[in-house]
mmCIF file of C-alpha atoms in Angstrom:
data_model
loop_
_atom_site.group_PDB
_atom_site.id
_atom_site.type_symbol
_atom_site.label_atom_id
_atom_site.label_comp_id
_atom_site.label_asym_id
_atom_site.label_seq_id
_atom_site.Cartn_x
_atom_site.Cartn_y
_atom_site.Cartn_z
ATOM 1 C CA UNK I 1 -1.618 -52.091 37.483
ATOM 2 C CA UNK I 2 -2.185 -48.384 38.256
ATOM 3 C CA UNK I 3 1.240 -47.566 36.824
ATOM 4 C CA UNK I 4 0.337 -49.162 33.482
ATOM 5 C CA UNK I 5 -2.979 -47.336 33.435
ATOM 6 C CA UNK I 6 -1.206 -43.988 33.961
ATOM 7 C CA UNK I 7 1.329 -44.790 31.235
ATOM 8 C CA UNK I 8 -1.489 -45.765 28.886
ATOM 9 C CA UNK I 9 -3.394 -42.589 29.724
ATOM 10 C CA UNK I 10 -0.231 -40.533 29.168
ATOM 11 C CA UNK I 11 0.385 -42.185 25.802
ATOM 12 C CA UNK I 12 -3.221 -41.541 24.817
ATOM 13 C CA UNK I 13 -2.868 -37.875 25.789
ATOM 14 C CA UNK I 14 0.348 -37.504 23.754
ATOM 15 C CA UNK I 15 -1.326 -39.181 20.766
ATOM 16 C CA UNK I 16 -4.353 -36.871 21.073
ATOM 17 C CA UNK I 17 -2.130 -33.779 21.208
ATOM 18 C CA UNK I 18 -0.127 -35.001 18.227
ATOM 19 C CA UNK I 19 -3.316 -35.563 16.259
ATOM 20 C CA UNK I 20 -4.609 -32.096 17.215
ATOM 21 C CA UNK I 21 -1.382 -30.430 16.020
ATOM 22 C CA UNK I 22 -1.497 -32.450 12.807
ATOM 23 C CA UNK I 23 -5.129 -31.485 12.247
ATOM 24 C CA UNK I 24 -4.814 -27.785 13.124
ATOM 25 C CA UNK I 25 -1.253 -27.296 11.986
ATOM 26 C CA UNK I 26 0.358 -26.000 15.155
ATOM 27 C CA UNK I 27 1.597 -22.514 15.994
ATOM 28 C CA UNK I 28 3.389 -21.973 12.675
ATOM 29 C CA UNK I 29 0.232 -22.709 10.689
ATOM 30 C CA UNK I 30 -1.758 -20.467 13.031
ATOM 31 C CA UNK I 31 0.574 -17.565 12.174
ATOM 32 C CA UNK I 32 0.207 -18.254 8.436
ATOM 33 C CA UNK I 33 -3.588 -18.367 8.868
ATOM 34 C CA UNK I 34 -3.580 -15.057 10.749
ATOM 35 C CA UNK I 35 -1.441 -13.325 8.097
ATOM 36 C CA UNK I 36 -3.592 -14.655 5.258
ATOM 37 C CA UNK I 37 -6.800 -13.645 7.027
ATOM 38 C CA UNK I 38 -5.405 -10.133 7.518
ATOM 39 C CA UNK I 39 -4.429 -9.937 3.838
ATOM 40 C CA UNK I 40 -7.927 -11.051 2.828
ATOM 41 C CA UNK I 41 -9.450 -8.437 5.122
ATOM 42 C CA UNK I 42 -7.157 -5.780 3.603
ATOM 43 C CA UNK I 43 -8.132 -6.877 0.092
ATOM 44 C CA UNK I 44 -11.819 -6.612 0.981
ATOM 45 C CA UNK I 45 -11.223 -3.140 2.466
ATOM 46 C CA UNK I 46 -9.603 -1.869 -0.727
ATOM 47 C CA UNK I 47 -12.292 -3.492 -2.893
ATOM 48 C CA UNK I 48 -14.921 -1.734 -0.782
ATOM 49 C CA UNK I 49 -13.202 1.606 -1.313
ATOM 50 C CA UNK I 50 -12.819 1.101 -5.062
ATOM 51 C CA UNK I 51 -16.420 0.075 -5.705
ATOM 52 C CA UNK I 52 -18.163 3.409 -5.951
ATOM 53 C CA UNK I 53 -21.734 4.086 -7.027
ATOM 54 C CA UNK I 54 -21.269 7.804 -7.747
ATOM 55 C CA UNK I 55 -21.862 8.133 -11.517
ATOM 56 C CA UNK I 56 -19.134 10.691 -12.302
ATOM 57 C CA UNK I 57 -16.291 8.822 -10.565
ATOM 58 C CA UNK I 58 -13.741 6.847 -12.605
ATOM 59 C CA UNK I 59 -11.146 4.465 -11.249
ATOM 60 C CA UNK I 60 -7.751 5.925 -10.312
ATOM 61 C CA UNK I 61 -4.618 5.094 -12.303
ATOM 62 C CA UNK I 62 -2.996 3.679 -9.160
ATOM 63 C CA UNK I 63 -3.883 3.224 -5.507
ATOM 64 C CA UNK I 64 -1.618 6.039 -4.323
ATOM 65 C CA UNK I 65 -3.813 8.482 -6.274
ATOM 66 C CA UNK I 66 -6.644 7.980 -3.795
ATOM 67 C CA UNK I 67 -4.774 7.402 -0.546
ATOM 68 C CA UNK I 68 -4.898 11.061 0.524
ATOM 69 C CA UNK I 69 -8.201 12.088 -1.017
ATOM 70 C CA UNK I 70 -11.902 11.570 -0.422
ATOM 71 C CA UNK I 71 -12.305 9.238 -3.386
ATOM 72 C CA UNK I 72 -15.959 8.631 -4.150
ATOM 73 C CA UNK I 73 -16.826 11.389 -1.663
ATOM 74 C CA UNK I 74 -16.251 9.234 1.395
ATOM 75 C CA UNK I 75 -13.705 8.723 4.104
ATOM 76 C CA UNK I 76 -10.744 6.505 3.279
ATOM 77 C CA UNK I 77 -10.542 5.128 6.823
ATOM 78 C CA UNK I 78 -8.478 1.942 6.887
ATOM 79 C CA UNK I 79 -7.283 2.333 3.307
ATOM 80 C CA UNK I 80 -3.637 3.209 4.050
ATOM 81 C CA UNK I 81 -3.267 0.352 6.504
ATOM 82 C CA UNK I 82 -4.837 -2.062 4.021
ATOM 83 C CA UNK I 83 -2.419 -1.331 1.175
ATOM 84 C CA UNK I 84 0.848 -1.227 3.126
ATOM 85 C CA UNK I 85 1.683 -4.922 3.602
ATOM 86 C CA UNK I 86 5.416 -4.697 2.976
ATOM 87 C CA UNK I 87 5.957 -8.457 2.637
ATOM 88 C CA UNK I 88 3.230 -9.217 0.095
ATOM 89 C CA UNK I 89 1.885 -5.972 -1.391
ATOM 90 C CA UNK I 90 -1.283 -5.804 -3.475
ATOM 91 C CA UNK I 91 -1.048 -5.275 -7.192
ATOM 92 C CA UNK I 92 -3.717 -2.972 -8.620
ATOM 93 C CA UNK I 93 -4.438 -2.821 -12.330
ATOM 94 C CA UNK I 94 -6.912 -0.383 -13.841
ATOM 95 C CA UNK I 95 -8.496 -2.252 -16.735
ATOM 96 C CA UNK I 96 -10.797 0.589 -17.802
ATOM 97 C CA UNK I 97 -12.609 3.578 -16.292
ATOM 98 C CA UNK I 98 -14.941 1.155 -14.518
ATOM 99 C CA UNK I 99 -13.089 -2.182 -14.261
ATOM 100 C CA UNK I 100 -10.115 -3.145 -12.121
ATOM 101 C CA UNK I 101 -8.062 -6.113 -10.997
ATOM 102 C CA UNK I 102 -6.614 -6.327 -7.516
ATOM 103 C CA UNK I 103 -4.180 -9.150 -6.757
ATOM 104 C CA UNK I 104 -2.859 -10.283 -3.403
ATOM 105 C CA UNK I 105 -0.447 -13.127 -2.809
ATOM 106 C CA UNK I 106 -1.435 -15.491 -0.015
ATOM 107 C CA UNK I 107 0.752 -17.994 1.795
ATOM 108 C CA UNK I 108 -1.823 -20.811 1.876
ATOM 109 C CA UNK I 109 -4.863 -20.039 -0.278
ATOM 110 C CA UNK I 110 -6.170 -23.610 -0.128
ATOM 111 C CA UNK I 111 -6.360 -23.482 3.643
ATOM 112 C CA UNK I 112 -7.740 -19.930 3.645
ATOM 113 C CA UNK I 113 -10.538 -20.899 1.274
ATOM 114 C CA UNK I 114 -11.398 -23.842 3.512
ATOM 115 C CA UNK I 115 -11.555 -21.596 6.595
ATOM 116 C CA UNK I 116 -13.371 -18.546 5.205
ATOM 117 C CA UNK I 117 -15.817 -17.628 2.485
ATOM 118 C CA UNK I 118 -13.877 -15.810 -0.214
ATOM 119 C CA UNK I 119 -15.361 -12.728 -1.890
ATOM 120 C CA UNK I 120 -17.249 -13.438 -5.092
ATOM 121 C CA UNK I 121 -14.944 -12.556 -7.961
ATOM 122 C CA UNK I 122 -11.732 -13.625 -6.190
ATOM 123 C CA UNK I 123 -9.888 -16.312 -8.146
ATOM 124 C CA UNK I 124 -8.307 -18.683 -5.598
ATOM 125 C CA UNK I 125 -5.765 -19.908 -8.150
ATOM 126 C CA UNK I 126 -4.288 -16.440 -8.722
ATOM 127 C CA UNK I 127 -5.357 -14.425 -5.664
ATOM 128 C CA UNK I 128 -6.804 -11.833 -8.039
ATOM 129 C CA UNK I 129 -10.148 -10.085 -7.749
ATOM 130 C CA UNK I 130 -11.658 -8.594 -10.869
ATOM 131 C CA UNK I 131 -14.396 -6.076 -10.215
ATOM 132 C CA UNK I 132 -16.348 -3.137 -11.446
ATOM 133 C CA UNK I 133 -16.561 0.393 -10.117
ATOM 134 C CA UNK I 134 -20.321 0.243 -9.903
ATOM 135 C CA UNK I 135 -21.637 -3.198 -8.939
#
């Protein structure tokens, strides 16, 4: 009788682990989640650098124009690291002196949007954020 109880307990444990991997997605999904979360953090970093309240500042033509400067009279700490994702780089478009679009491809946007609160203005369907220089 004890042998059957142990086998039953073992089967229950295997079923619980299988359900947990199905629910969470396993190690592969965890890596996708981590990469997407890092890309979202990078996108938010660049958005934070681009949104400037100094009246005389206009948006740069491209992101490399501000990488080595004190754009908006502030430190660009974290900017270089945020824009150098070799696998899925950001695409910056200057729409006007005060409006921009910043797009980032994500591996699993549906899952990312279920895990984290996305920045207001980020379109989950395209991965693009449209914003203004001065909020």
